[in-house]
mmCIF file of C-alpha atoms and ligand atoms in Angstrom:
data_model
loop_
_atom_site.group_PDB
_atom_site.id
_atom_site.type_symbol
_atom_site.label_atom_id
_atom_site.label_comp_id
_atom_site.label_asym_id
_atom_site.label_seq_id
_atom_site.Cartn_x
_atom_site.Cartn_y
_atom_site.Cartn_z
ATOM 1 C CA UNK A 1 -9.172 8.408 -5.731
ATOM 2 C CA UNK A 2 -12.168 8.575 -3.320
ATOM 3 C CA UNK A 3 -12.105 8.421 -0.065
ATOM 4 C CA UNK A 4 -15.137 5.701 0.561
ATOM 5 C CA UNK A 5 -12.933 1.850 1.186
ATOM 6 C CA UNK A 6 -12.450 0.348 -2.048
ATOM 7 C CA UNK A 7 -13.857 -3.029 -1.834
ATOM 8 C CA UNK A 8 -12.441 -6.473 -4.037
ATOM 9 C CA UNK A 9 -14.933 -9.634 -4.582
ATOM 10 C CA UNK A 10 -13.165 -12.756 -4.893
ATOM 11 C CA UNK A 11 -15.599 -15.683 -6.785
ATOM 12 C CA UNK A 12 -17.270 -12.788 -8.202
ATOM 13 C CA UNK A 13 -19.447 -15.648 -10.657
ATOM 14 C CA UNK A 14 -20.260 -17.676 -7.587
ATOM 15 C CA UNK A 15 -23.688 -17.664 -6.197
ATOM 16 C CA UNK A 16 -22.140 -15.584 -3.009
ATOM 17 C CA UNK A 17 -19.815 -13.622 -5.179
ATOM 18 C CA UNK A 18 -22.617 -12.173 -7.805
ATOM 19 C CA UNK A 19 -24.749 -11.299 -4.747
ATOM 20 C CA UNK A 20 -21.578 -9.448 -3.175
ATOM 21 C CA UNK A 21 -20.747 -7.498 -6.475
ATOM 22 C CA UNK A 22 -24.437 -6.039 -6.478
ATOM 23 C CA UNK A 23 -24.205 -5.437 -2.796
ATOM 24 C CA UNK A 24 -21.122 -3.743 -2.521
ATOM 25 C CA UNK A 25 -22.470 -1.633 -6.384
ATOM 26 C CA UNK A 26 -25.309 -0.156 -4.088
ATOM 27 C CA UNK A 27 -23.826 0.501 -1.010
ATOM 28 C CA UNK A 28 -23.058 4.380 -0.436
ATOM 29 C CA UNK A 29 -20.106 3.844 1.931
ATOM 30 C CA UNK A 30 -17.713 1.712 -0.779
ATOM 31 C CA UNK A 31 -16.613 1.011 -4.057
ATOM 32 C CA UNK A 32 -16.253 -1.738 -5.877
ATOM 33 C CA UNK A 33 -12.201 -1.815 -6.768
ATOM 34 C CA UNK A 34 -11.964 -5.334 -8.191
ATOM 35 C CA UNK A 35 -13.844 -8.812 -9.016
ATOM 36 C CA UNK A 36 -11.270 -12.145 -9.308
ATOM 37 C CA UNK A 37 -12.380 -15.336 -10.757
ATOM 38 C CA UNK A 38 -10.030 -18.373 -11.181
ATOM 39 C CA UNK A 39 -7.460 -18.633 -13.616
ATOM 40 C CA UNK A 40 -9.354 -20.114 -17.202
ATOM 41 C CA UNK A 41 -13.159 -18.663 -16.242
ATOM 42 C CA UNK A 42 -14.800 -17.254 -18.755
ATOM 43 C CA UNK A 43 -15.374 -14.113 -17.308
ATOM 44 C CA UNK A 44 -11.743 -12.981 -17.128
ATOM 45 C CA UNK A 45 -11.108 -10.041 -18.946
ATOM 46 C CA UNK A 46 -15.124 -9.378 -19.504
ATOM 47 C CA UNK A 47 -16.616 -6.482 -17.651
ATOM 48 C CA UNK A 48 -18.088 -7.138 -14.535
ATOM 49 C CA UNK A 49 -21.356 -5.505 -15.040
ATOM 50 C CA UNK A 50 -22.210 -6.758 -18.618
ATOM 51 C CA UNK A 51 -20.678 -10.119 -17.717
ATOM 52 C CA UNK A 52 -23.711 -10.214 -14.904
ATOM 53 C CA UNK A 53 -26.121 -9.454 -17.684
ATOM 54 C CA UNK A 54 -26.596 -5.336 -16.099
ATOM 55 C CA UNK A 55 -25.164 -2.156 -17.197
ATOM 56 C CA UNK A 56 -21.368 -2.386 -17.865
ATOM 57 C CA UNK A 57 -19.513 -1.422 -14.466
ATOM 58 C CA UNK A 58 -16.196 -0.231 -15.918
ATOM 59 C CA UNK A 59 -14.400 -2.741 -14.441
ATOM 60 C CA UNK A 60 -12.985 -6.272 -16.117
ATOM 61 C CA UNK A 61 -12.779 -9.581 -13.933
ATOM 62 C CA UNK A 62 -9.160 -10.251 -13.029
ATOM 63 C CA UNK A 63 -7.393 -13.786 -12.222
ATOM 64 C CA UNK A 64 -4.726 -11.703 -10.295
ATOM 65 C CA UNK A 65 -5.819 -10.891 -6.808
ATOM 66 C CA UNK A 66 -2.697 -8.729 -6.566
ATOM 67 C CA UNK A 67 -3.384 -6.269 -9.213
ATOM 68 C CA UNK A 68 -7.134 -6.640 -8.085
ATOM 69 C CA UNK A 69 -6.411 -5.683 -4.694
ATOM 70 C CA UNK A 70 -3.607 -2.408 -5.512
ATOM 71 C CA UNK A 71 -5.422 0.594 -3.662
ATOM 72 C CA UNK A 72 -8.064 -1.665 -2.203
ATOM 73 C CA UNK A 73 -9.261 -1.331 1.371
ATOM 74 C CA UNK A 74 -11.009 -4.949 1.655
ATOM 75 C CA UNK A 75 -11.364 -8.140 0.175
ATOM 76 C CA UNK A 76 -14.497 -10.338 0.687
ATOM 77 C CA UNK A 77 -13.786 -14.041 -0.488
ATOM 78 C CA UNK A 78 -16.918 -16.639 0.169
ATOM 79 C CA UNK A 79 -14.845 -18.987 -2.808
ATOM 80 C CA UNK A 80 -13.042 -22.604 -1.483
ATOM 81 C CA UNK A 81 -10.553 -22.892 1.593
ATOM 82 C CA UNK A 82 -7.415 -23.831 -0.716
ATOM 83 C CA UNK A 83 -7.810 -20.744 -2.209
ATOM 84 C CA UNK A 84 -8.912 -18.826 0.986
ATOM 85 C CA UNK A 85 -5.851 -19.255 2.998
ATOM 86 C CA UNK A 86 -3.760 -18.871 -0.056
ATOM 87 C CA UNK A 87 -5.375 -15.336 -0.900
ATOM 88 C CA UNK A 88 -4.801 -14.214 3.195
ATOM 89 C CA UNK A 89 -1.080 -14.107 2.585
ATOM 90 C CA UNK A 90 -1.437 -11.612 -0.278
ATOM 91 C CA UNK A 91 -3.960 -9.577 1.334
ATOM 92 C CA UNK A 92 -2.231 -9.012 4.627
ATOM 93 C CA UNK A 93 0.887 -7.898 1.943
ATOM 94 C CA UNK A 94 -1.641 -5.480 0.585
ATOM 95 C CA UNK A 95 -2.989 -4.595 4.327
ATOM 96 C CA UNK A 96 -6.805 -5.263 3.071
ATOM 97 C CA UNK A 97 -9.336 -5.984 5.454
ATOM 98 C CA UNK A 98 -9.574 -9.651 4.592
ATOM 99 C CA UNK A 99 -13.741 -11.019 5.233
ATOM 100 C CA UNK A 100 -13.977 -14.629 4.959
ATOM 101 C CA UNK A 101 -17.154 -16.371 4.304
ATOM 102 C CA UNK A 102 -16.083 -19.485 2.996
ATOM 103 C CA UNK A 103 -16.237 -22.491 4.951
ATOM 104 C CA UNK A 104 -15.021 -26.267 5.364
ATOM 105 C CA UNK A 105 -11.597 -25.286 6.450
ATOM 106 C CA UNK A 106 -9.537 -27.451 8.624
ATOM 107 C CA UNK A 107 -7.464 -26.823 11.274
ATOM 108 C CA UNK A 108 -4.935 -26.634 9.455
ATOM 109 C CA UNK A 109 -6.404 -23.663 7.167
ATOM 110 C CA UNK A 110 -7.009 -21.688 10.434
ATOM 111 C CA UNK A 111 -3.568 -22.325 11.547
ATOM 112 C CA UNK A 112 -2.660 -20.974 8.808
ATOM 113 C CA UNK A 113 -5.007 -17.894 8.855
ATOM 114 C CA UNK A 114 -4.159 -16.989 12.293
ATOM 115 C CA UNK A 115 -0.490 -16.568 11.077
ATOM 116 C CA UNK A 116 -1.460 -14.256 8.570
ATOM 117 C CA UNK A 117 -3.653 -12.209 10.921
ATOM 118 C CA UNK A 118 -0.174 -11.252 12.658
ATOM 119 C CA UNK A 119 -0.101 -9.306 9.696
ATOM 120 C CA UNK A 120 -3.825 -8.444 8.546
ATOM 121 C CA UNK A 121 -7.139 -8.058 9.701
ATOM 122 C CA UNK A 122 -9.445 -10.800 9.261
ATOM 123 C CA UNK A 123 -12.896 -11.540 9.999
ATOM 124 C CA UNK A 124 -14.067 -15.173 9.518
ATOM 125 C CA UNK A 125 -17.304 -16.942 9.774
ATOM 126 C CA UNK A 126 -19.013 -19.387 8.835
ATOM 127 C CA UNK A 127 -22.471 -17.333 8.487
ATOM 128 C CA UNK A 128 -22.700 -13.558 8.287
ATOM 129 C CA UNK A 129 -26.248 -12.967 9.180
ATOM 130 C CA UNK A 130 -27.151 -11.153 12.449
ATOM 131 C CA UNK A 131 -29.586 -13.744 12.819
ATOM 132 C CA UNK A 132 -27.421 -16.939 13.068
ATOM 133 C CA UNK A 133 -24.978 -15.065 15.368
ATOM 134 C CA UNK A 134 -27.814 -14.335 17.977
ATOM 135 C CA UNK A 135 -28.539 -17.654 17.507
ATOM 136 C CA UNK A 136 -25.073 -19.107 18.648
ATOM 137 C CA UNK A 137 -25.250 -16.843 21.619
ATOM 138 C CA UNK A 138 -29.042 -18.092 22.294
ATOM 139 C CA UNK A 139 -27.895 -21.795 21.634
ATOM 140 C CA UNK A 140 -24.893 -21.510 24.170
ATOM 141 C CA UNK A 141 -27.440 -20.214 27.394
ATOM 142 C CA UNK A 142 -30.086 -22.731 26.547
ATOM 143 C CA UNK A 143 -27.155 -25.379 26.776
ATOM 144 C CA UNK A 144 -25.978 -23.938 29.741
ATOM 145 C CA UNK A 145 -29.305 -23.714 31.542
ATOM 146 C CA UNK A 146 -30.392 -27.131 31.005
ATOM 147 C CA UNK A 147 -28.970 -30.189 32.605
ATOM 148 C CA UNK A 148 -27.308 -33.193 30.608
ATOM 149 C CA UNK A 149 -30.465 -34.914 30.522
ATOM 150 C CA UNK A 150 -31.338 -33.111 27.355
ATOM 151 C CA UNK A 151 -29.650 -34.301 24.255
ATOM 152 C CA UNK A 152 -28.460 -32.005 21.701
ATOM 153 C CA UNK A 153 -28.820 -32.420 17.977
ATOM 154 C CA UNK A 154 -28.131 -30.464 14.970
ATOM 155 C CA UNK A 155 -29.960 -30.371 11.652
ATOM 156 C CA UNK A 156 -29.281 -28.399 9.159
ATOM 157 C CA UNK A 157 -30.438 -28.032 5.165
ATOM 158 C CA UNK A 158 -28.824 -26.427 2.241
ATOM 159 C CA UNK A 159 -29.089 -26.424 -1.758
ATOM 160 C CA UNK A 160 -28.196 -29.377 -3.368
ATOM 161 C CA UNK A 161 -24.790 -27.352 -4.789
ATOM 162 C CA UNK A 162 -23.042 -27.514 -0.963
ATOM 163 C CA UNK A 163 -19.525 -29.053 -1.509
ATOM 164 C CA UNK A 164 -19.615 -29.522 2.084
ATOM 165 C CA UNK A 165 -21.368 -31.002 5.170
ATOM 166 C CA UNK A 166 -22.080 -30.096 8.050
ATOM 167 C CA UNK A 167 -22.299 -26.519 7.191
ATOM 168 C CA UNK A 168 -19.984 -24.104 8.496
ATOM 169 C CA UNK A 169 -23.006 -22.711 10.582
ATOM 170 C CA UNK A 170 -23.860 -25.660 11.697
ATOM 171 C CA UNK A 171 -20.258 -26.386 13.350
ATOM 172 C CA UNK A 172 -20.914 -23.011 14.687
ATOM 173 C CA UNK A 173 -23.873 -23.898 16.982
ATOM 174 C CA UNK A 174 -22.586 -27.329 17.825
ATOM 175 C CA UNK A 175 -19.309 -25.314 19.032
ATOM 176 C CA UNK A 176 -21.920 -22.828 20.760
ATOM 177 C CA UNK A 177 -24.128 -25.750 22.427
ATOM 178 C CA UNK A 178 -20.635 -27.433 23.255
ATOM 179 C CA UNK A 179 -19.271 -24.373 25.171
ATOM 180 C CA UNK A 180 -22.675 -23.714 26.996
ATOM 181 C CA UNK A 181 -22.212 -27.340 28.410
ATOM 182 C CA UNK A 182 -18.553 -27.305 29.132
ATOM 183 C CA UNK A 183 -18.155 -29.879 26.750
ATOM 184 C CA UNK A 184 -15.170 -30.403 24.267
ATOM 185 C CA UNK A 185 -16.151 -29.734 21.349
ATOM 186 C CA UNK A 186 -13.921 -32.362 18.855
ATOM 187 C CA UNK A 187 -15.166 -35.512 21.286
ATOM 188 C CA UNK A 188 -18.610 -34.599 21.817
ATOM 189 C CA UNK A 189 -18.996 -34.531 17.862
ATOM 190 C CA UNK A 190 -20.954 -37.298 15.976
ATOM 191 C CA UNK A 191 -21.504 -36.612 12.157
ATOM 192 C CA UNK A 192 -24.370 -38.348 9.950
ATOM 193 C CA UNK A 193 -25.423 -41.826 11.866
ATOM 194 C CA UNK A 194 -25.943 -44.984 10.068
ATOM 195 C CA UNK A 195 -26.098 -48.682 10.499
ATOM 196 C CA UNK A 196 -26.318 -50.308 13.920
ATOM 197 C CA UNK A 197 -24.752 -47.040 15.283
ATOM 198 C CA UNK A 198 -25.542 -48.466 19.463
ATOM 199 C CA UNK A 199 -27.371 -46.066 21.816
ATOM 200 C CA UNK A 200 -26.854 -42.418 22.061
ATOM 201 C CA UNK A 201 -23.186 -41.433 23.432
ATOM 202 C CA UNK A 202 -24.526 -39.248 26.746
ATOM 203 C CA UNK A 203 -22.491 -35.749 26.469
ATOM 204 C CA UNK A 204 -22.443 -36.461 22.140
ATOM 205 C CA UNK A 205 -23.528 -33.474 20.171
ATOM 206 C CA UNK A 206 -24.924 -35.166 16.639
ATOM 207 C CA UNK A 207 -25.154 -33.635 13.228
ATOM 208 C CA UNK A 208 -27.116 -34.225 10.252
ATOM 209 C CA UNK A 209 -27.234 -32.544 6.609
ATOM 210 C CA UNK A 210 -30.291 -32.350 4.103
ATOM 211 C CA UNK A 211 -29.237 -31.205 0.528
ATOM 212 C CA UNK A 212 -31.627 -30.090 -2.451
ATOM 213 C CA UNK A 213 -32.997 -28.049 -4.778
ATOM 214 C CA UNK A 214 -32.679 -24.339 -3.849
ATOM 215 C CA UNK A 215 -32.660 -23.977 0.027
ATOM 216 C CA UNK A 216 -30.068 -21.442 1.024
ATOM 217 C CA UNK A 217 -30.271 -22.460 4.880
ATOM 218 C CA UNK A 218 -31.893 -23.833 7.626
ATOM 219 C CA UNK A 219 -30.505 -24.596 11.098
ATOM 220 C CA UNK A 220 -31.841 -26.567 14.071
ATOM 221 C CA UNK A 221 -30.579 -27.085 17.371
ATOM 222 C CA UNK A 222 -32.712 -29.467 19.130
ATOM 223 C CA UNK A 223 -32.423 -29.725 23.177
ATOM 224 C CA UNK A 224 -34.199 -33.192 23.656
ATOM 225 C CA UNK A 225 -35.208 -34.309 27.333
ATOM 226 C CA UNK A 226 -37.651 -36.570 28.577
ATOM 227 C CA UNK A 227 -41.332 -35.584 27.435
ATOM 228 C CA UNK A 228 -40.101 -32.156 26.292
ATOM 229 C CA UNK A 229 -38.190 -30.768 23.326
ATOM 230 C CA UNK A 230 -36.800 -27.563 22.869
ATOM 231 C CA UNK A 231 -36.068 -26.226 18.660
ATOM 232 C CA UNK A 232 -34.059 -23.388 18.091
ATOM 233 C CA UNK A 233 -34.586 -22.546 14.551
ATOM 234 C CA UNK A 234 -32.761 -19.641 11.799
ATOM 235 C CA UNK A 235 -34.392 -19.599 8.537
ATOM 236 C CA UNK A 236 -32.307 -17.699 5.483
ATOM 237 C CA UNK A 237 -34.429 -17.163 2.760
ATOM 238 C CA UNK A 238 -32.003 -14.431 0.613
ATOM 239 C CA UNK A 239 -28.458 -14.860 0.744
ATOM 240 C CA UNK A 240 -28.107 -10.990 0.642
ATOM 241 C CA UNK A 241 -28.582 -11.461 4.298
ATOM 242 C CA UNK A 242 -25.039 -13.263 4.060
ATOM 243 C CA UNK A 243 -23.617 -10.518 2.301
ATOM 244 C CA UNK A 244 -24.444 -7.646 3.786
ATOM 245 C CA UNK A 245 -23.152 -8.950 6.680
ATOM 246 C CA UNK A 246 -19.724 -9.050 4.594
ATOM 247 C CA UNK A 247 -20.381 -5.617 3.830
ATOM 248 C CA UNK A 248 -20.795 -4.606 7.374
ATOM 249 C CA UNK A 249 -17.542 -6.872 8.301
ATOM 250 C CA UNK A 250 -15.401 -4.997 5.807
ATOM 251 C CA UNK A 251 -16.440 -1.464 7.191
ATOM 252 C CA UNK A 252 -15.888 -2.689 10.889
ATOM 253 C CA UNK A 253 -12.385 -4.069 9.749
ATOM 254 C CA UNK A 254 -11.418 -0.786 8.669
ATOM 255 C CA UNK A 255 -9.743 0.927 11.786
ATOM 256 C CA UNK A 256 -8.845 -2.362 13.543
ATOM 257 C CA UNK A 257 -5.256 -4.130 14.679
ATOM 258 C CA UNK A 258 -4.636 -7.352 12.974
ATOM 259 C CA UNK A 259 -6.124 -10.258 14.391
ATOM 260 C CA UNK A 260 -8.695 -12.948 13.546
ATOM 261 C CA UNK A 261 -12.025 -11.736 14.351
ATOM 262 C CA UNK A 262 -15.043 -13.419 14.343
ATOM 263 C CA UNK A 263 -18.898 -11.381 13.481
ATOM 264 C CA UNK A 264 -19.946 -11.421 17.220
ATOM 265 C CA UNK A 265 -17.184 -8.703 17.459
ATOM 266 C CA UNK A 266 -18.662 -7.023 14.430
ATOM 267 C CA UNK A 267 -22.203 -7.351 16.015
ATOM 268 C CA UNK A 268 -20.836 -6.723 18.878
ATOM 269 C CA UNK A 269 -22.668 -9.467 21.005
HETATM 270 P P1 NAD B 301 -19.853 -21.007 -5.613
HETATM 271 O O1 NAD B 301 -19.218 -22.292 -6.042
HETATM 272 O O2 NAD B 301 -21.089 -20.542 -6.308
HETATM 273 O O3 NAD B 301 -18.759 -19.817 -5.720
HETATM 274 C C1 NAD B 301 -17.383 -19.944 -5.486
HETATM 275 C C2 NAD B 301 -16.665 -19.137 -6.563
HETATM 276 O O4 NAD B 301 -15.247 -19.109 -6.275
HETATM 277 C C3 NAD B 301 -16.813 -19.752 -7.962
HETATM 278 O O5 NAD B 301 -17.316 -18.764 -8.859
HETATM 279 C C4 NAD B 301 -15.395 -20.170 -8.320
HETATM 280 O O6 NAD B 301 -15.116 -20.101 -9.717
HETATM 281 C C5 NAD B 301 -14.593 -19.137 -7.527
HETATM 282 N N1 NAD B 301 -13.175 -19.499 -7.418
HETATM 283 C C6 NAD B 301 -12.611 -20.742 -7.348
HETATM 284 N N2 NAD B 301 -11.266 -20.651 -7.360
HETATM 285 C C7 NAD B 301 -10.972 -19.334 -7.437
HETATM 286 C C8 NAD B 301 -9.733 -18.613 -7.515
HETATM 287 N N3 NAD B 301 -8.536 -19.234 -7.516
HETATM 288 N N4 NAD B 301 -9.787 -17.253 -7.588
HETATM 289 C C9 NAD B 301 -10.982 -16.605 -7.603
HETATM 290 N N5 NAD B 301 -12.186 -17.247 -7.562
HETATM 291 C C10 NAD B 301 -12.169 -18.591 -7.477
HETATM 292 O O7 NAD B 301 -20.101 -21.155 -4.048
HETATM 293 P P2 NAD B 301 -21.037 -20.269 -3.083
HETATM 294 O O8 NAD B 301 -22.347 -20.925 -2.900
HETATM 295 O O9 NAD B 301 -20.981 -18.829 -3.502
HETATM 296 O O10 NAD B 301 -20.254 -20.469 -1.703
HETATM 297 C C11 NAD B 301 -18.875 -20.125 -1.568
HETATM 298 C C12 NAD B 301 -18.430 -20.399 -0.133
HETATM 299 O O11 NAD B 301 -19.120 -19.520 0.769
HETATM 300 C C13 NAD B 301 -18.739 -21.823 0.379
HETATM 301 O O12 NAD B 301 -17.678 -22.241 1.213
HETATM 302 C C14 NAD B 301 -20.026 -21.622 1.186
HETATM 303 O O13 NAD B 301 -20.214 -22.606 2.159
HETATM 304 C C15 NAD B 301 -19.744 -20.280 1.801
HETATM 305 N N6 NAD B 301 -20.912 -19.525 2.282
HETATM 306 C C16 NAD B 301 -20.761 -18.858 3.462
HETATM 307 C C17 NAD B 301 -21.771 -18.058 3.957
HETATM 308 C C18 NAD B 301 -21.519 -17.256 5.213
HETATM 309 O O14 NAD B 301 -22.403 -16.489 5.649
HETATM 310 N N7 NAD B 301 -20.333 -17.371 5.803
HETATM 311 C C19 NAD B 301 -22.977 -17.944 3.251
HETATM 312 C C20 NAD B 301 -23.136 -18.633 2.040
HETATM 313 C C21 NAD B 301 -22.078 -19.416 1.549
#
């Protein structure tokens, strides 16, 4: 067996997954040692490669993430939370590196993570890209540096395919802007306004969500004061941004002690 960390994609159909199989194909530093789809796709049991319309890979989509992951190194799973916390149990048994991209979980689903990252190492969050994680670290001084005076608002805008709202990048910021402000983060929240909603909550931190056609992701946090505004905007254009941050995570996880990390300790900021 080779040396270089052999690398499983859960969701390997999904719009993340397909990107992650290519990613992880051309990468010189891994191998790709398994692709898992659920149980009744119609890619189980087809080669990866051919099943992507490319060369075949030599390797046939799975529905067991067990046998997928025996003499894997990492698992990178951008798929639903049900099956996200359910899949961090197995991968702590099969000490994999466990990257998690996928996003709407609740509390309860990160309860439940952080047990298993007695056990594993996991790195969660809600956007990979180098980009959005500068972002949360710019978004937390601006909040911090100006007074209450300026409201903050997020918008955000995805594909019209998002199961959920706001984005997990977007709860990122808010939680950034939140933290810059000393605010609590759960009663500063406001999701999507409508109706005779009454003034603006002073210390609220609101959030709205514009789905269609093929945007994969925009993110605004607006600082809005009297007679000034300040935008801080991320742009994605290529979701290969999101996975080569997974890439990146999985590599990082290699020689760590369990816990639940985050990408600013992967990016180190
Ligand atoms: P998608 O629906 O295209 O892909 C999800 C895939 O998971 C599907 O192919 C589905 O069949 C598969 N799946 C479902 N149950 C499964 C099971 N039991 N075993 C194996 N596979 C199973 O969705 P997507 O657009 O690729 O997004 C997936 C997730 O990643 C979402 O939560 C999205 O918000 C998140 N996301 C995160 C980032 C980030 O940077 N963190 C970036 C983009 C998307």
């Amino acid at each position: 067996m080779s040396d270089t960390p052999g690398i499983v994609v859960m969701g390997a159909s999904g719009r993340m997954g397909q990107m992650l199989v290519r990613e992880v194909q051309a990468h010189p530093g891994m191998r790709l040692a398994g692709a898992v789809e659920r149980p009744g796709h119609d890619w189980i049991g087809k080669d990866i490669g051919t099943a992507m319309n490319g060369p075949a890979a030599g390797l046939r989509v799975t529905d067991d993430p067990l046998e997928a992951m025996a003499g894997a190194q990492g698992v990178i799973d951008f798929t639903t939370p049900q099956v996200t916390v359910a899949l961090s149990t197995l991968s702590a048994q099969a000490r994999a590196v466990h990257i998690i991209g996928t996003t709407g979980l609740t509390d309860e689903d990160i309860a439940k993570l952080d047990a298993a990252a007695r056990h594993a190492v996991i790195v969660r969050a809600g956007n990979m890209s180098l980009g959005v994680n500068l972002l949360t670290q710019l978004t937390k001084q601006v909040a911090a540096a100006l007074d209450a005076d300026f409201d903050i608002e997020v918008v955000e805008a995805h594909h019209r395919h998002k199961v959920d709202a706001p984005s997990g990048t977007a709860l990122m910021l808010g939680e950034a802007a939140a933290a810059g402000r000393g605010l609590d983060f759960k009663q500063s929240y406001v999701a999507a306004r409508d109706g005779i909603t009454g003034a603006r909550a002073p210390g609220s931190i609101g959030f709205s969500a514009i789905r269609g056609g093929d945007i994969v992701g925009e993110h605004d946090v607006i600082f809005a004061g009297a007679g000034e505004r300040i935008v801080l905007r991320h742009v994605a254009s290529d979701r290969a941004l999101f996975a080569r941050g997974a890439l990146k995570a999985a590599l990082w996880g290699q020689d760590k002690m369990p816990g639940h990390y985050s990408m600013l300790d992967v990016l180190g900021l």
